[in-house]
Amino acid sequence: YTFYPEEMETKSSGAGDYALSPNGKYIAFELRGDLFVMRNDKENKRTVRLTDHPARDQDPQWLTDSTLVFRSDREGKEELHILRSSDEGLGDLYWSFARAAEPWVSRDQMITDYALSPDRDKIVVVSEGAKMEMAEVDSTGKLEGWATLWTGWSSPGSVEWSPDGQWISYEQSDLNFNRDVFVRSIDPETEPINISMHPRRDGSAVWSPDGKKLAFTSQRNNGDYDLWMVWLQEEDYLRN
């Protein structure tokens, strides 16, 4: 043959976005625009390919132990898709021999970020045009009660839920195009709070397990990216 009809490759690096299943048994991850799943067991190296599509599939998050959400440009722009087993009587994505992906959430502009709440009963979706929305979701993927949390000129990014599912953090540019970290309640009537407020870039915030503080990256020290931490309640700051 002039070209090999099939070429096999083994990859041991380059994995991107990853997510741990709710039961802790599986890890889904992205590699070169496709999704894979493996057992959360360092002694078991078997990896299963979940998608094989010319579009880029990325940013996997588990809705249930057998349902995976991901972002893809399969329909021409970034949208949310949902992946399940199509094996009758076998819902486990790792062991299934057949899987089906279908469009789930679409917006007029491409979706740039999303995050499922810790209990996976709510979702925040960010789309181009600087719009951030929230909806309730059940285990079947049914969405209802959409509410707008933000509209403006700068799109939020790196959305993360607080452990109690009542707050979200995200990074966003101010009028000087500087990124800061914000926290806001999921109540649409409330306003966001800038908790980093520095002329250098801040972002990629992560909540502590108790929800009392945020760690984030910042360029505020000699222009290098370092990890910083902020207490969210004054009494916790004074106590420590």
Backbone as numpy.savetxt, mean C-alpha at the origin, in Angstrom:
# Nx Ny Nz CAx CAy CAz Cx Cy Cz
16.93 -23.82 -33.04 16.11 -22.63 -33.04 16.98 -21.38 -33.04
16.50 -20.35 -33.73 17.18 -19.07 -33.66 16.98 -18.45 -32.28
15.76 -18.60 -31.75 15.46 -18.12 -30.40 14.97 -19.30 -29.57
15.29 -19.28 -28.30 14.77 -20.30 -27.41 13.26 -20.16 -27.29
12.50 -21.23 -27.46 11.03 -21.14 -27.32 10.62 -20.79 -25.89
11.46 -21.15 -24.93 11.17 -20.82 -23.53 12.49 -20.69 -22.78
12.57 -19.65 -21.98 13.80 -19.41 -21.23 13.46 -19.31 -19.74
14.16 -20.07 -18.92 13.92 -20.09 -17.48 14.98 -19.24 -16.78
14.55 -18.41 -15.83 15.47 -17.59 -15.05 15.16 -17.75 -13.57
16.19 -17.68 -12.76 16.03 -17.68 -11.31 16.50 -16.35 -10.76
15.64 -15.68 -10.01 15.96 -14.38 -9.43 16.12 -14.52 -7.92
17.16 -13.92 -7.40 17.39 -13.95 -5.95 17.47 -12.55 -5.36
17.15 -11.54 -6.15 17.16 -10.17 -5.65 16.24 -9.33 -6.54
16.00 -8.10 -6.12 15.21 -7.18 -6.93 13.74 -7.14 -6.60
13.30 -7.87 -5.56 11.89 -7.83 -5.18 11.53 -6.45 -4.66
10.29 -6.01 -4.94 9.85 -4.69 -4.52 8.81 -4.75 -3.43
7.63 -4.21 -3.71 6.56 -4.16 -2.71 6.24 -5.56 -2.18
5.97 -5.67 -0.90 5.61 -6.97 -0.32 4.55 -6.77 0.75
3.83 -7.84 1.06 2.77 -7.78 2.07 2.60 -9.14 2.72
2.43 -9.14 4.04 2.20 -10.36 4.81 0.70 -10.62 4.90
0.29 -11.86 4.65 -1.13 -12.20 4.72 -1.64 -12.04 6.14
-2.96 -11.82 6.32 -3.51 -11.63 7.67 -3.19 -12.76 8.64
-3.16 -14.00 8.16 -2.86 -15.12 9.06 -1.36 -15.34 9.26
-0.54 -14.52 8.60 0.90 -14.59 8.76 1.58 -15.73 8.03
0.85 -16.49 7.21 1.42 -17.68 6.56 2.11 -17.38 5.24
1.70 -16.31 4.55 2.21 -16.07 3.20 2.73 -14.64 3.05
3.66 -14.49 2.11 4.19 -13.18 1.75 3.99 -13.00 0.25
3.25 -11.98 -0.14 3.11 -11.62 -1.55 4.09 -10.50 -1.85
4.70 -10.55 -3.03 5.66 -9.51 -3.39 5.67 -9.28 -4.89
6.24 -8.15 -5.28 6.35 -7.78 -6.70 7.78 -7.96 -7.16
7.95 -8.50 -8.36 9.28 -8.64 -8.96 9.17 -8.39 -10.45
9.81 -7.36 -10.92 9.85 -7.01 -12.34 8.46 -6.92 -12.95
7.53 -6.33 -12.21 6.20 -6.06 -12.74 5.21 -7.19 -12.65
5.56 -8.28 -11.96 4.62 -9.38 -11.73 4.57 -9.69 -10.24
3.53 -10.40 -9.83 3.32 -10.73 -8.43 3.62 -12.19 -8.15
4.18 -12.44 -6.98 4.54 -13.78 -6.54 4.09 -13.96 -5.10
3.99 -15.21 -4.67 3.67 -15.50 -3.28 4.57 -16.63 -2.79
4.98 -16.53 -1.54 5.79 -17.57 -0.91 5.31 -17.78 0.52
5.65 -18.90 1.10 5.28 -19.17 2.49 6.21 -18.38 3.40
5.68 -17.95 4.53 6.47 -17.22 5.52 7.27 -18.22 6.35
8.19 -18.88 5.67 8.98 -19.94 6.27 10.34 -19.95 5.59
11.39 -19.58 6.32 12.72 -19.47 5.71 13.26 -20.81 5.24
12.68 -21.91 5.72 13.14 -23.23 5.30 12.47 -23.68 4.01
11.41 -22.97 3.61 10.67 -23.33 2.39 10.91 -22.25 1.34
11.64 -22.57 0.29 12.03 -21.59 -0.72 11.07 -21.55 -1.91
10.06 -22.42 -1.91 9.15 -22.46 -3.07 8.39 -21.15 -3.21
8.44 -20.60 -4.43 7.75 -19.36 -4.75 6.80 -19.61 -5.91
5.59 -19.07 -5.81 4.57 -19.28 -6.83 4.29 -17.96 -7.55
4.30 -18.01 -8.86 3.98 -16.82 -9.65 2.46 -16.65 -9.72
2.00 -15.46 -9.36 0.56 -15.20 -9.35 0.08 -14.51 -10.61
0.88 -13.62 -11.18 0.48 -12.92 -12.40 1.58 -13.01 -13.45
1.17 -13.01 -14.69 2.10 -13.04 -15.83 1.45 -12.21 -16.93
1.67 -10.92 -16.89 0.95 -9.99 -17.75 1.91 -8.93 -18.28
1.74 -8.48 -19.53 2.64 -7.44 -20.06 2.55 -6.11 -19.33
1.43 -5.85 -18.64 1.31 -4.63 -17.84 2.10 -4.80 -16.54
2.29 -3.70 -15.84 3.02 -3.74 -14.58 2.06 -3.94 -13.42
2.21 -5.04 -12.70 1.44 -5.33 -11.50 2.32 -5.02 -10.29
1.78 -4.30 -9.31 2.60 -3.87 -8.18 1.73 -3.59 -6.95
2.40 -3.26 -5.86 1.76 -2.80 -4.63 0.70 -3.79 -4.11
1.06 -5.05 -3.86 0.06 -6.02 -3.37 -0.32 -5.76 -1.91
-1.60 -5.94 -1.59 -2.09 -5.89 -0.21 -3.19 -6.95 -0.08
-3.21 -7.63 1.05 -4.17 -8.71 1.27 -5.50 -8.15 1.78
-6.58 -8.50 1.10 -7.92 -8.18 1.61 -8.37 -9.28 2.58
-8.12 -10.53 2.22 -8.32 -11.68 3.10 -7.13 -12.61 2.88
-7.12 -13.74 3.57 -6.03 -14.71 3.39 -6.02 -15.33 2.00
-7.11 -15.19 1.26 -7.20 -15.79 -0.07 -7.50 -14.77 -1.18
-7.48 -13.49 -0.84 -7.78 -12.44 -1.82 -6.71 -11.36 -1.77
-6.13 -11.08 -2.92 -5.05 -10.11 -3.01 -5.49 -8.92 -3.86
-5.22 -7.72 -3.35 -5.46 -6.49 -4.11 -4.12 -6.00 -4.65
-4.11 -5.45 -5.85 -2.88 -4.89 -6.39 -3.21 -3.75 -7.36
-2.19 -2.97 -7.66 -2.33 -1.84 -8.58 -1.70 -2.21 -9.92
-2.39 -1.89 -11.03 -1.89 -2.29 -12.34 -2.40 -1.33 -13.41
-1.64 -1.23 -14.51 -2.06 -0.41 -15.64 -2.59 -1.28 -16.79
-3.21 -2.41 -16.44 -3.75 -3.33 -17.44 -4.81 -2.68 -18.32
-5.56 -1.73 -17.78 -6.65 -1.09 -18.53 -6.21 0.22 -19.16
-4.91 0.49 -19.18 -4.40 1.71 -19.80 -3.96 2.78 -18.82
-4.41 2.68 -17.56 -3.94 3.57 -16.51 -3.96 2.81 -15.19
-3.27 3.32 -14.20 -3.18 2.63 -12.92 -4.55 2.53 -12.25
-4.97 1.30 -11.98 -6.22 1.03 -11.29 -6.00 -0.10 -10.29
-6.96 -0.30 -9.41 -6.86 -1.41 -8.46 -7.54 -2.64 -9.03
-6.88 -3.77 -8.87 -7.41 -5.06 -9.30 -7.47 -5.99 -8.10
-8.24 -7.05 -8.25 -8.40 -8.02 -7.17 -8.12 -9.41 -7.75
-7.36 -10.21 -7.01 -6.91 -11.52 -7.48 -7.40 -12.60 -6.53
-8.02 -13.62 -7.11 -8.52 -14.76 -6.34 -8.19 -16.06 -7.08
-8.29 -17.16 -6.35 -8.19 -18.46 -6.98 -9.45 -18.73 -7.80
-9.28 -19.33 -8.97 -10.43 -19.76 -9.76 -10.55 -21.28 -9.78
-9.78 -21.94 -8.90 -9.92 -23.39 -8.71 -11.14 -23.67 -7.85
-12.05 -24.47 -8.35 -13.25 -24.77 -7.58 -12.89 -25.55 -6.31
-13.30 -25.00 -5.20 -13.06 -25.67 -3.92 -11.68 -25.46 -3.35
-10.83 -24.65 -4.01 -9.49 -24.40 -3.52 -9.22 -22.90 -3.59
-9.39 -22.21 -2.47 -9.28 -20.76 -2.46 -7.89 -20.24 -2.16
-6.98 -21.11 -1.75 -5.63 -20.70 -1.37 -4.82 -20.32 -2.61
-4.34 -19.07 -2.68 -3.59 -18.61 -3.85 -2.26 -19.35 -4.01
-1.68 -19.79 -2.92 -0.39 -20.48 -2.98 -0.52 -21.86 -3.62
-1.57 -22.58 -3.28 -1.73 -23.95 -3.76 -2.59 -24.05 -5.02
-3.31 -23.01 -5.34 -4.19 -23.05 -6.49 -3.41 -23.18 -7.80
-4.01 -23.86 -8.78 -3.41 -23.97 -10.10 -4.01 -22.97 -11.09
-5.07 -22.29 -10.69 -5.73 -21.32 -11.58 -6.14 -20.10 -10.76
-5.86 -18.93 -11.30 -6.17 -17.69 -10.61 -6.75 -16.69 -11.61
-7.57 -15.80 -11.11 -8.20 -14.81 -11.99 -8.12 -13.44 -11.34
-7.72 -12.45 -12.14 -7.66 -11.06 -11.70 -8.74 -10.27 -12.43
-9.36 -9.34 -11.73 -10.38 -8.50 -12.35 -10.28 -7.08 -11.82
-10.71 -6.08 -12.62 -10.68 -4.69 -12.15 -11.56 -4.53 -10.91
-11.12 -3.66 -10.00 -11.85 -3.48 -8.74 -12.21 -2.02 -8.50
-11.22 -1.12 -8.50 -11.47 0.31 -8.28 -10.83 1.09 -9.42
-11.64 1.93 -10.07 -11.15 2.76 -11.17 -11.57 4.21 -10.93
-10.72 5.13 -11.36 -11.02 6.55 -11.27 -10.74 7.21 -12.62
-11.23 8.45 -12.80 -11.00 9.15 -14.06 -9.50 9.33 -14.31
-8.76 9.62 -13.24 -7.31 9.72 -13.32 -6.69 8.47 -12.69
-5.42 8.21 -13.00 -4.81 6.99 -12.49 -4.66 7.02 -10.97
-4.76 5.87 -10.36 -4.60 5.72 -8.92 -3.10 5.65 -8.61
-2.66 6.52 -7.70 -1.23 6.60 -7.38 -0.86 5.93 -6.07
-1.84 5.72 -5.20 -1.55 5.09 -3.91 -2.86 4.57 -3.31
-2.75 3.59 -2.43 -3.92 3.11 -1.69 -3.44 2.39 -0.45
-4.34 2.23 0.51 -3.98 1.50 1.73 -5.23 0.92 2.36
-5.18 -0.37 2.70 -6.25 -1.03 3.43 -6.01 -0.85 4.92
-7.09 -0.66 5.68 -6.98 -0.47 7.12 -6.51 -1.76 7.79
-6.04 -1.67 9.05 -5.55 -2.88 9.74 -6.57 -4.00 9.81
-7.84 -3.67 9.97 -8.89 -4.69 10.00 -9.43 -5.01 8.61
-8.91 -4.33 7.62 -9.28 -4.54 6.21 -10.77 -4.32 5.98
-11.34 -3.38 6.72 -12.74 -3.04 6.52 -12.91 -1.64 5.93
-11.79 -0.97 5.66 -11.81 0.34 5.01 -10.62 0.44 4.06
-10.74 1.33 3.09 -9.65 1.55 2.15 -9.55 3.03 1.84
-8.31 3.53 1.74 -8.04 4.89 1.28 -7.42 4.79 -0.10
-7.94 5.58 -1.04 -7.46 5.57 -2.42 -7.05 6.99 -2.81
-5.86 7.13 -3.37 -5.36 8.42 -3.84 -5.24 8.35 -5.36
-5.79 9.35 -6.04 -5.71 9.38 -7.50 -5.12 10.71 -7.95
-4.61 10.72 -9.18 -4.06 11.95 -9.76 -5.12 13.04 -9.75
-4.65 14.27 -9.63 -5.57 15.36 -9.43 -5.70 15.66 -7.95
-4.80 15.03 -7.16 -4.70 15.28 -5.72 -6.02 15.03 -5.02
-6.60 13.85 -5.24 -7.83 13.49 -4.57 -7.61 12.24 -3.72
-8.00 12.31 -2.45 -7.89 11.18 -1.54 -9.28 10.83 -1.02
-9.68 9.55 -1.20 -11.01 9.10 -0.83 -10.92 7.89 0.09
-12.00 7.66 0.82 -12.08 6.51 1.71 -13.43 5.82 1.52
-13.43 4.49 1.64 -14.67 3.72 1.54 -14.61 2.55 2.49
-15.78 2.00 2.80 -15.87 0.77 3.58 -15.82 -0.41 2.61
-15.22 -1.51 3.06 -15.08 -2.69 2.21 -15.33 -3.94 3.05
-16.01 -4.93 2.47 -16.21 -6.18 3.18 -15.29 -7.26 2.61
-15.37 -8.46 3.15 -14.45 -9.53 2.76 -14.67 -10.02 1.34
-15.81 -9.69 0.75 -16.07 -10.08 -0.64 -15.56 -9.04 -1.63
-15.12 -7.88 -1.11 -14.63 -6.82 -1.97 -15.67 -5.76 -2.29
-16.87 -5.87 -1.70 -17.91 -4.87 -1.94 -17.54 -3.56 -1.28
-17.65 -2.46 -2.04 -17.28 -1.13 -1.56 -18.52 -0.27 -1.44
-18.57 0.54 -0.37 -19.69 1.46 -0.21 -19.28 2.60 0.72
-20.08 3.68 0.67 -19.85 4.81 1.57 -18.63 5.63 1.25
-18.39 5.90 -0.04 -17.22 6.70 -0.42 -17.31 8.10 0.17
-16.19 8.59 0.71 -16.11 9.94 1.26 -14.78 10.56 0.83
-14.79 11.84 0.53 -13.58 12.54 0.11 -12.85 13.09 1.33
-11.58 12.70 1.49 -10.77 13.19 2.60 -9.93 14.39 2.22
-9.60 14.52 0.93 -8.74 15.62 0.51 -8.86 15.87 -0.99
-8.92 17.12 -1.37 -8.74 17.54 -2.76 -7.87 18.78 -2.75
-6.97 18.88 -3.71 -6.07 20.02 -3.76 -5.11 19.87 -4.92
-4.03 20.63 -4.87 -3.10 20.60 -6.00 -2.00 19.56 -5.82
-1.73 19.13 -4.58 -0.63 18.20 -4.32 -1.17 16.85 -3.86
-0.78 15.80 -4.56 -1.27 14.46 -4.23 -0.56 13.90 -3.00
-1.31 13.36 -2.03 -0.68 12.66 -0.90 0.01 11.39 -1.39
0.96 10.92 -0.59 1.66 9.69 -0.91 2.06 8.95 0.36
2.48 7.70 0.22 2.92 6.88 1.35 1.87 6.84 2.46
0.62 6.55 2.09 -0.48 6.52 3.06 -0.32 5.31 3.98
-0.43 5.55 5.30 -0.35 4.48 6.29 -1.45 4.68 7.34
-2.06 3.57 7.75 -3.10 3.61 8.77 -2.49 3.49 10.16
-3.11 4.16 11.14 -2.73 3.96 12.53 -3.19 2.56 12.97
-2.56 1.99 14.00 -2.93 0.64 14.44 -4.40 0.50 14.82
-5.03 1.57 15.33 -6.43 1.47 15.71 -7.39 1.77 14.56
-6.87 2.10 13.38 -7.70 2.32 12.22 -8.51 3.60 12.25
-8.12 4.56 13.09 -8.88 5.81 13.22 -8.15 7.00 12.62
-6.90 6.82 12.26 -6.08 7.91 11.72 -5.28 7.39 10.53
-4.85 8.31 9.69 -3.92 7.97 8.62 -2.78 8.99 8.61
-1.63 8.55 8.17 -0.50 9.45 7.93 -0.16 9.42 6.45
0.43 10.49 5.97 0.84 10.55 4.57 1.82 11.70 4.39
2.51 11.71 3.27 3.40 12.82 2.94 2.78 13.64 1.82
3.07 14.94 1.82 2.46 15.83 0.84 3.31 17.09 0.71
3.33 17.67 -0.48 4.10 18.89 -0.72 3.33 20.12 -0.28
4.08 21.13 0.24 3.47 22.41 0.54 3.64 23.34 -0.66
3.32 24.62 -0.50 3.37 25.56 -1.63 4.79 25.84 -2.10
5.78 25.43 -1.31 7.18 25.56 -1.71 7.73 24.24 -2.27
6.82 23.31 -2.56 7.17 22.00 -3.12 8.06 21.18 -2.18
7.92 21.43 -0.89 8.64 20.66 0.12 7.69 19.62 0.72
8.16 18.39 0.84 7.32 17.30 1.37 7.38 17.28 2.89
6.21 17.25 3.52 6.09 17.10 4.96 5.19 15.91 5.27
5.21 15.46 6.52 4.37 14.36 6.96 3.14 14.92 7.68
1.97 14.43 7.30 0.71 14.87 7.88 0.01 13.69 8.53
-0.81 14.01 9.54 -1.68 13.04 10.20 -3.08 13.62 10.19
-4.06 12.76 9.94 -5.44 13.22 10.00 -6.36 12.10 10.45
-7.48 12.50 11.06 -8.52 11.56 11.43 -9.23 11.10 10.16
-9.86 9.92 10.22 -10.62 9.47 9.05 -11.98 10.14 8.97
-12.30 11.00 9.93 -13.51 11.82 9.87 -13.32 12.88 8.79
-14.11 12.87 7.71 -13.91 13.82 6.61 -14.06 15.29 7.03
-14.68 15.55 8.18 -14.90 16.92 8.62 -13.68 17.52 9.31
-12.67 16.72 9.61 -11.49 17.22 10.32 -10.43 17.68 9.33
-9.44 18.42 9.85 -8.35 18.93 9.03 -7.06 18.16 9.32
-6.18 18.02 8.33 -4.90 17.34 8.56 -3.97 18.19 9.42
-3.03 17.53 10.09 -2.05 18.19 10.96 -0.65 17.89 10.43
0.13 18.93 10.20 1.52 18.78 9.77 2.37 18.46 11.00
2.91 17.23 11.06 3.63 16.84 12.27 5.16 16.87 12.08
5.65 17.20 10.88 7.10 17.28 10.68 7.56 18.72 10.42
6.87 19.46 9.60 7.04 20.90 9.39 8.50 21.34 9.40
9.19 21.00 8.33 10.60 21.34 8.22 10.91 21.69 6.76
11.82 22.63 6.51 12.12 23.01 5.12 12.82 21.93 4.30
13.29 20.87 4.96 13.85 19.73 4.23 12.77 18.67 4.04
13.00 17.77 3.10 12.00 16.77 2.74 11.82 15.73 3.84
10.56 15.46 4.20 10.19 14.42 5.16 9.20 13.47 4.49
9.22 12.20 4.87 8.27 11.27 4.27 8.42 9.86 4.79
7.71 8.93 4.15 7.77 7.49 4.44 7.53 7.21 5.92
6.45 7.76 6.46 6.16 7.59 7.89 5.66 6.20 8.20
5.99 5.71 9.41 5.54 4.41 9.91 5.08 4.59 11.35
3.92 4.02 11.69 3.38 4.12 13.04 4.04 3.12 13.98
4.19 3.51 15.24 4.60 2.55 16.27 3.43 1.62 16.56
3.69 0.42 17.07 2.59 -0.52 17.33 1.51 0.01 18.26
1.86 0.92 19.19 0.85 1.47 20.09 0.20 2.73 19.54
0.66 3.20 18.37 0.06 4.37 17.74 0.42 5.70 18.39
1.39 5.70 19.29 1.71 6.93 20.01 2.77 7.78 19.32
3.51 7.21 18.39 4.55 7.99 17.71 4.70 7.54 16.26
5.34 8.41 15.49 5.61 8.15 14.08 7.11 8.23 13.83
7.63 7.28 13.09 9.00 7.37 12.59 8.92 7.74 11.12
9.86 8.57 10.64 9.84 8.99 9.25 11.26 9.32 8.79
11.46 9.33 7.49 12.76 9.71 6.94 12.79 11.21 6.71
13.98 11.80 6.87 14.10 13.25 6.70 15.51 13.60 6.22
15.60 14.67 5.44 16.88 15.19 4.97 17.38 16.35 5.82
16.82 16.54 6.98 17.09 17.74 7.77 18.48 17.78 8.39
19.21 16.68 8.38 20.54 16.65 8.97 21.61 16.55 7.88
22.17 17.69 7.50 23.24 17.75 6.49 22.83 17.21 5.13
21.52 17.17 4.87 21.05 16.73 3.56 21.02 15.23 3.39
21.42 14.48 4.42 21.37 13.02 4.36 20.02 12.53 4.87
19.54 11.42 4.33 18.31 10.83 4.83 18.60 10.04 6.10
17.92 10.42 7.18 18.01 9.72 8.46 16.61 9.41 8.95
16.53 8.54 9.95 15.25 8.24 10.58 15.02 9.18 11.77
13.83 9.77 11.82 13.44 10.65 12.91 12.14 10.13 13.51
11.84 10.60 14.72 10.65 10.14 15.41 9.96 11.31 16.08
8.63 11.28 16.10 7.87 12.33 16.76 6.76 11.70 17.61
6.63 12.19 18.86 5.50 11.81 19.70 4.28 12.58 19.24
3.11 11.94 19.23 1.91 12.57 18.71 1.05 13.23 19.79
1.31 12.90 21.05 0.60 13.53 22.16 1.62 14.20 23.08
1.30 15.41 23.53 2.23 16.18 24.36 2.56 15.44 25.66
1.57 14.80 26.27 1.82 14.12 27.54 2.81 12.97 27.37
2.79 12.28 26.23 3.75 11.19 25.98 5.15 11.78 25.77
5.22 12.90 25.09 6.52 13.56 24.86 7.13 14.01 26.20
6.34 14.64 27.06 6.84 15.12 28.34 7.21 13.97 29.27
6.47 12.87 29.18 6.75 11.72 30.03 8.05 11.05 29.66
8.45 11.15 28.40 9.65 10.45 27.93 10.82 11.39 27.71
